[in-house]
Structures are given as C-alpha cells and as structure tokens.
Amino acid sequence: GVMPVYRSLTIIGVIIGVLLGATPAPAADGNAVTQWNAVATTAVLNSPGRIFDSRALAAVHAAIHDALNGIERRYRPYALDISVAGASVDAAVATAAHHVLIKLSTAPNVQPAYDAALSQIPEGPAKASGITLGALCADAILARLATDGAADATLPVYVSSGQPGDYDRT
C-alpha cells in the first residue's frame, strides 16, 4: 500500500539527509527528485509534528510532479496545467521543491541546497524556463494549501474516559 512505501521513502530520505548534511551531493543516479526528497525530508523534521511533515512532503512532491509534467506530459496535473517544453528538469524540480519548503519549513538546509543545485545547471533559456516553471507549480500548490485548514488545525487534547483500555497519565 501507500503507507509502507511512504514510510520507506521517509526512512531512506532521513538516512540520506543525515549522511549528506546541510547541502546534499548529487544522488548516485543523478535524479533531482531523489535529491530534493532528501532535502525535504531533512527540512520537515524541524516542523511541529508528523501531520505537518506529511503535508509538507506531499506539497513538495505535488509541486515537483506538476513541474515535471509541465516539461513532459505523462499524467494529469494536480494544481497547474502548464506546458514548457525544453525547460531544465533539474531547475524545475529544485525550484518547485525549494519554493514549497521555504514556505512550509524553517530548516537551514533548504537555501544552500537550492543554491548548490542551481550552480550545477548551465545558464541559458532552459534553466530560466525551469526556474519559472518550478516557481509557478509551487505557487499553485501553495495556493491550494492556503485554504486547507491546516493553519487553524490543533491536535485534539486527549481526555481519558477512565474505561478499561484508555490511557491514564502516570
């Protein structure tokens, strides 16, 4: 199912994030999505809890999905139906992930990772288009999150009923 895969990706991302430190080196397979999953996983560990972690990771990957889909259409987009042929995949992925993480995390590793990723991409129209595409996709996902109710969400306070099986604080 989805949860075992999510847990596996999260555990792998945490291990990669710990091994790579603040600024990740390129993944062995050169995959920008893998690199930004590691950055995102490390970044969201600073958030206030698993619900917000899951929300941030989902937003990062939804923005990345729409950015990649905007370069080569394979699937239905989540939030933004756009087509920018010839855009740099690496610039689009990095920008989509970066822009979401900057809004949803206070982690110090995000900006250095973004700067490092962009420094590896040759200047030119493909890079510029990728950056624009990634930013647009991130903005579209963030706009959807703006009305999801998370800003007003609080965890329910646990109150024991005193019945067998209920946890009582010790």
PDB file of C-alpha atoms in Angstrom:
ATOM      1  CA  GLY A   1       0.000   0.000   0.000  1.00  0.00           C
ATOM      2  CA  VAL A   2       0.864   3.669   0.046  1.00  0.00           C
ATOM      3  CA  MET A   3       1.844   3.909   3.732  1.00  0.00           C
ATOM      4  CA  PRO A   4       4.639   1.276   3.623  1.00  0.00           C
ATOM      5  CA  VAL A   5       6.059   2.981   0.519  1.00  0.00           C
ATOM      6  CA  TYR A   6       5.767   6.408   2.197  1.00  0.00           C
ATOM      7  CA  ARG A   7       7.476   5.106   5.349  1.00  0.00           C
ATOM      8  CA  SER A   8      10.243   3.524   3.280  1.00  0.00           C
ATOM      9  CA  LEU A   9      10.809   6.733   1.320  1.00  0.00           C
ATOM     10  CA  THR A  10      10.771   8.762   4.524  1.00  0.00           C
ATOM     11  CA  ILE A  11      13.275   6.472   6.242  1.00  0.00           C
ATOM     12  CA  ILE A  12      15.521   6.479   3.171  1.00  0.00           C
ATOM     13  CA  GLY A  13      15.203  10.263   2.940  1.00  0.00           C
ATOM     14  CA  VAL A  14      16.129  10.687   6.605  1.00  0.00           C
ATOM     15  CA  ILE A  15      19.159   8.436   6.228  1.00  0.00           C
ATOM     16  CA  ILE A  16      20.256  10.272   3.081  1.00  0.00           C
ATOM     17  CA  GLY A  17      19.638  13.626   4.740  1.00  0.00           C
ATOM     18  CA  VAL A  18      21.723  12.671   7.779  1.00  0.00           C
ATOM     19  CA  LEU A  19      24.534  11.298   5.640  1.00  0.00           C
ATOM     20  CA  LEU A  20      24.576  14.283   3.318  1.00  0.00           C
ATOM     21  CA  GLY A  21      24.347  17.021   5.933  1.00  0.00           C
ATOM     22  CA  ALA A  22      23.158  20.526   5.129  1.00  0.00           C
ATOM     23  CA  THR A  23      23.783  20.508   1.382  1.00  0.00           C
ATOM     24  CA  PRO A  24      23.221  17.201  -0.376  1.00  0.00           C
ATOM     25  CA  ALA A  25      25.603  15.943  -3.000  1.00  0.00           C
ATOM     26  CA  PRO A  26      24.057  14.741  -6.252  1.00  0.00           C
ATOM     27  CA  ALA A  27      22.334  11.382  -5.916  1.00  0.00           C
ATOM     28  CA  ALA A  28      24.178   8.422  -7.392  1.00  0.00           C
ATOM     29  CA  ASP A  29      21.589   8.193 -10.156  1.00  0.00           C
ATOM     30  CA  GLY A  30      21.689  11.958 -10.773  1.00  0.00           C
ATOM     31  CA  ASN A  31      17.958  12.195 -10.101  1.00  0.00           C
ATOM     32  CA  ALA A  32      16.866  15.659  -8.956  1.00  0.00           C
ATOM     33  CA  VAL A  33      13.684  14.246  -7.396  1.00  0.00           C
ATOM     34  CA  THR A  34      15.722  11.887  -5.199  1.00  0.00           C
ATOM     35  CA  GLN A  35      17.999  14.746  -4.175  1.00  0.00           C
ATOM     36  CA  TRP A  36      15.093  17.013  -3.250  1.00  0.00           C
ATOM     37  CA  ASN A  37      13.306  14.236  -1.389  1.00  0.00           C
ATOM     38  CA  ALA A  38      16.371  14.048   0.853  1.00  0.00           C
ATOM     39  CA  VAL A  39      16.422  17.824   1.335  1.00  0.00           C
ATOM     40  CA  ALA A  40      12.680  17.904   2.031  1.00  0.00           C
ATOM     41  CA  THR A  41      12.776  15.021   4.480  1.00  0.00           C
ATOM     42  CA  THR A  42      15.562  16.687   6.434  1.00  0.00           C
ATOM     43  CA  ALA A  43      13.800  20.049   6.299  1.00  0.00           C
ATOM     44  CA  VAL A  44      10.441  18.871   7.592  1.00  0.00           C
ATOM     45  CA  LEU A  45      11.988  17.212  10.617  1.00  0.00           C
ATOM     46  CA  ASN A  46      12.043  20.743  12.053  1.00  0.00           C
ATOM     47  CA  SER A  47       8.271  21.073  11.838  1.00  0.00           C
ATOM     48  CA  PRO A  48       5.917  20.619  14.792  1.00  0.00           C
ATOM     49  CA  GLY A  49       4.712  17.111  14.044  1.00  0.00           C
ATOM     50  CA  ARG A  50       4.025  14.245  11.677  1.00  0.00           C
ATOM     51  CA  ILE A  51       0.772  15.723  10.358  1.00  0.00           C
ATOM     52  CA  PHE A  52       2.588  18.837   9.206  1.00  0.00           C
ATOM     53  CA  ASP A  53       5.556  16.769   7.996  1.00  0.00           C
ATOM     54  CA  SER A  54       3.284  14.684   5.793  1.00  0.00           C
ATOM     55  CA  ARG A  55       1.543  17.791   4.485  1.00  0.00           C
ATOM     56  CA  ALA A  56       4.858  19.443   3.579  1.00  0.00           C
ATOM     57  CA  LEU A  57       6.249  16.342   1.866  1.00  0.00           C
ATOM     58  CA  ALA A  58       3.027  15.877  -0.101  1.00  0.00           C
ATOM     59  CA  ALA A  59       3.115  19.530  -1.194  1.00  0.00           C
ATOM     60  CA  VAL A  60       6.761  19.276  -2.281  1.00  0.00           C
ATOM     61  CA  HIS A  61       6.114  16.206  -4.372  1.00  0.00           C
ATOM     62  CA  ALA A  62       2.882  17.559  -5.846  1.00  0.00           C
ATOM     63  CA  ALA A  63       4.768  20.686  -6.978  1.00  0.00           C
ATOM     64  CA  ILE A  64       7.583  18.542  -8.391  1.00  0.00           C
ATOM     65  CA  HIS A  65       5.016  16.358 -10.176  1.00  0.00           C
ATOM     66  CA  ASP A  66       3.350  19.325 -11.838  1.00  0.00           C
ATOM     67  CA  ALA A  67       6.740  20.794 -12.817  1.00  0.00           C
ATOM     68  CA  LEU A  68       7.919  17.546 -14.428  1.00  0.00           C
ATOM     69  CA  ASN A  69       4.529  17.065 -16.030  1.00  0.00           C
ATOM     70  CA  GLY A  70       4.827  20.573 -17.472  1.00  0.00           C
ATOM     71  CA  ILE A  71       8.017  19.570 -19.275  1.00  0.00           C
ATOM     72  CA  GLU A  72       6.840  16.176 -20.488  1.00  0.00           C
ATOM     73  CA  ARG A  73       3.129  15.466 -20.075  1.00  0.00           C
ATOM     74  CA  ARG A  74       2.517  11.978 -18.763  1.00  0.00           C
ATOM     75  CA  TYR A  75      -0.161  12.413 -16.081  1.00  0.00           C
ATOM     76  CA  ARG A  76      -2.997  14.671 -15.051  1.00  0.00           C
ATOM     77  CA  PRO A  77      -1.644  17.712 -13.153  1.00  0.00           C
ATOM     78  CA  TYR A  78      -2.573  18.368  -9.524  1.00  0.00           C
ATOM     79  CA  ALA A  79      -2.819  22.147  -9.450  1.00  0.00           C
ATOM     80  CA  LEU A  80      -1.342  23.685 -12.583  1.00  0.00           C
ATOM     81  CA  ASP A  81      -1.869  22.597 -16.166  1.00  0.00           C
ATOM     82  CA  ILE A  82       1.096  24.151 -17.957  1.00  0.00           C
ATOM     83  CA  SER A  83       3.458  23.154 -20.740  1.00  0.00           C
ATOM     84  CA  VAL A  84       7.017  24.453 -21.037  1.00  0.00           C
ATOM     85  CA  ALA A  85       8.889  22.238 -23.482  1.00  0.00           C
ATOM     86  CA  GLY A  86      12.654  22.446 -23.253  1.00  0.00           C
ATOM     87  CA  ALA A  87      12.780  23.639 -19.640  1.00  0.00           C
ATOM     88  CA  SER A  88      15.549  22.248 -17.454  1.00  0.00           C
ATOM     89  CA  VAL A  89      14.233  19.346 -15.400  1.00  0.00           C
ATOM     90  CA  ASP A  90      16.790  19.948 -12.659  1.00  0.00           C
ATOM     91  CA  ALA A  91      15.947  23.661 -12.383  1.00  0.00           C
ATOM     92  CA  ALA A  92      12.195  22.978 -12.379  1.00  0.00           C
ATOM     93  CA  VAL A  93      12.435  20.277  -9.701  1.00  0.00           C
ATOM     94  CA  ALA A  94      14.795  22.284  -7.495  1.00  0.00           C
ATOM     95  CA  THR A  95      12.691  25.441  -7.730  1.00  0.00           C
ATOM     96  CA  ALA A  96       9.380  23.675  -7.133  1.00  0.00           C
ATOM     97  CA  ALA A  97      10.736  21.912  -4.037  1.00  0.00           C
ATOM     98  CA  HIS A  98      12.627  24.955  -2.764  1.00  0.00           C
ATOM     99  CA  HIS A  99       9.684  27.334  -3.039  1.00  0.00           C
ATOM    100  CA  VAL A 100       7.363  24.975  -1.162  1.00  0.00           C
ATOM    101  CA  LEU A 101       9.928  24.216   1.535  1.00  0.00           C
ATOM    102  CA  ILE A 102      10.746  27.873   2.107  1.00  0.00           C
ATOM    103  CA  LYS A 103       7.058  28.444   2.937  1.00  0.00           C
ATOM    104  CA  LEU A 104       6.471  25.284   4.989  1.00  0.00           C
ATOM    105  CA  SER A 105       9.775  24.834   6.829  1.00  0.00           C
ATOM    106  CA  THR A 106      12.313  26.898   8.692  1.00  0.00           C
ATOM    107  CA  ALA A 107      15.132  24.445   8.022  1.00  0.00           C
ATOM    108  CA  PRO A 108      18.522  25.981   7.239  1.00  0.00           C
ATOM    109  CA  ASN A 109      19.427  23.309   4.658  1.00  0.00           C
ATOM    110  CA  VAL A 110      16.912  24.399   2.005  1.00  0.00           C
ATOM    111  CA  GLN A 111      18.548  27.558   0.637  1.00  0.00           C
ATOM    112  CA  PRO A 112      22.104  26.127   0.454  1.00  0.00           C
ATOM    113  CA  ALA A 113      20.768  23.041  -1.322  1.00  0.00           C
ATOM    114  CA  TYR A 114      18.902  25.215  -3.822  1.00  0.00           C
ATOM    115  CA  ASP A 115      21.922  27.436  -4.459  1.00  0.00           C
ATOM    116  CA  ALA A 116      24.097  24.355  -4.973  1.00  0.00           C
ATOM    117  CA  ALA A 117      21.573  22.754  -7.340  1.00  0.00           C
ATOM    118  CA  LEU A 118      21.231  25.868  -9.481  1.00  0.00           C
ATOM    119  CA  SER A 119      25.007  26.371  -9.621  1.00  0.00           C
ATOM    120  CA  GLN A 120      25.305  22.992 -11.391  1.00  0.00           C
ATOM    121  CA  ILE A 121      22.911  23.967 -14.195  1.00  0.00           C
ATOM    122  CA  PRO A 122      24.325  25.892 -17.157  1.00  0.00           C
ATOM    123  CA  GLU A 123      22.917  29.396 -17.628  1.00  0.00           C
ATOM    124  CA  GLY A 124      20.506  29.795 -20.507  1.00  0.00           C
ATOM    125  CA  PRO A 125      16.875  29.656 -21.566  1.00  0.00           C
ATOM    126  CA  ALA A 126      16.358  26.071 -20.331  1.00  0.00           C
ATOM    127  CA  LYS A 127      17.485  26.991 -16.821  1.00  0.00           C
ATOM    128  CA  ALA A 128      15.412  30.191 -16.789  1.00  0.00           C
ATOM    129  CA  SER A 129      12.327  28.329 -18.050  1.00  0.00           C
ATOM    130  CA  GLY A 130      12.832  25.585 -15.463  1.00  0.00           C
ATOM    131  CA  ILE A 131      13.058  28.120 -12.651  1.00  0.00           C
ATOM    132  CA  THR A 132       9.897  29.887 -13.837  1.00  0.00           C
ATOM    133  CA  LEU A 133       8.031  26.599 -14.265  1.00  0.00           C
ATOM    134  CA  GLY A 134       9.046  25.315 -10.834  1.00  0.00           C
ATOM    135  CA  ALA A 135       8.009  28.579  -9.174  1.00  0.00           C
ATOM    136  CA  LEU A 136       4.610  28.574 -10.885  1.00  0.00           C
ATOM    137  CA  CYS A 137       3.947  24.982  -9.864  1.00  0.00           C
ATOM    138  CA  ALA A 138       4.996  25.641  -6.261  1.00  0.00           C
ATOM    139  CA  ASP A 139       2.775  28.726  -6.116  1.00  0.00           C
ATOM    140  CA  ALA A 140      -0.200  26.734  -7.417  1.00  0.00           C
ATOM    141  CA  ILE A 141       0.246  24.023  -4.786  1.00  0.00           C
ATOM    142  CA  LEU A 142       0.767  26.600  -2.022  1.00  0.00           C
ATOM    143  CA  ALA A 143      -2.406  28.396  -3.112  1.00  0.00           C
ATOM    144  CA  ARG A 144      -4.332  25.167  -2.604  1.00  0.00           C
ATOM    145  CA  LEU A 145      -2.793  24.710   0.836  1.00  0.00           C
ATOM    146  CA  ALA A 146      -3.804  28.221   1.832  1.00  0.00           C
ATOM    147  CA  THR A 147      -7.396  27.052   2.219  1.00  0.00           C
ATOM    148  CA  ASP A 148      -6.863  23.515   3.540  1.00  0.00           C
ATOM    149  CA  GLY A 149      -7.496  24.465   7.175  1.00  0.00           C
ATOM    150  CA  ALA A 150      -4.050  23.471   8.458  1.00  0.00           C
ATOM    151  CA  ALA A 151      -3.359  26.969   9.789  1.00  0.00           C
ATOM    152  CA  ASP A 152      -6.241  26.566  12.226  1.00  0.00           C
ATOM    153  CA  ALA A 153      -5.652  22.907  12.993  1.00  0.00           C
ATOM    154  CA  THR A 154      -4.779  21.827  16.502  1.00  0.00           C
ATOM    155  CA  LEU A 155      -4.303  18.368  17.803  1.00  0.00           C
ATOM    156  CA  PRO A 156      -7.212  17.238  19.956  1.00  0.00           C
ATOM    157  CA  VAL A 157      -6.473  17.123  23.661  1.00  0.00           C
ATOM    158  CA  TYR A 158      -6.644  13.564  24.912  1.00  0.00           C
ATOM    159  CA  VAL A 159      -9.092  13.020  27.749  1.00  0.00           C
ATOM    160  CA  SER A 160      -9.309   9.582  29.321  1.00  0.00           C
ATOM    161  CA  SER A 161     -12.780   8.228  29.915  1.00  0.00           C
ATOM    162  CA  GLY A 162     -11.478   6.097  32.783  1.00  0.00           C
ATOM    163  CA  GLN A 163     -12.661   2.968  30.986  1.00  0.00           C
ATOM    164  CA  PRO A 164     -10.514  -0.163  30.652  1.00  0.00           C
ATOM    165  CA  GLY A 165      -8.128   0.222  27.719  1.00  0.00           C
ATOM    166  CA  ASP A 166      -7.917   4.019  27.925  1.00  0.00           C
ATOM    167  CA  TYR A 167      -4.556   5.525  28.702  1.00  0.00           C
ATOM    168  CA  ASP A 168      -4.321   7.381  32.009  1.00  0.00           C
ATOM    169  CA  ARG A 169      -1.420   9.751  32.534  1.00  0.00           C
ATOM    170  CA  THR A 170       1.046   8.498  35.097  1.00  0.00           C
TER     171      THR A 170
END
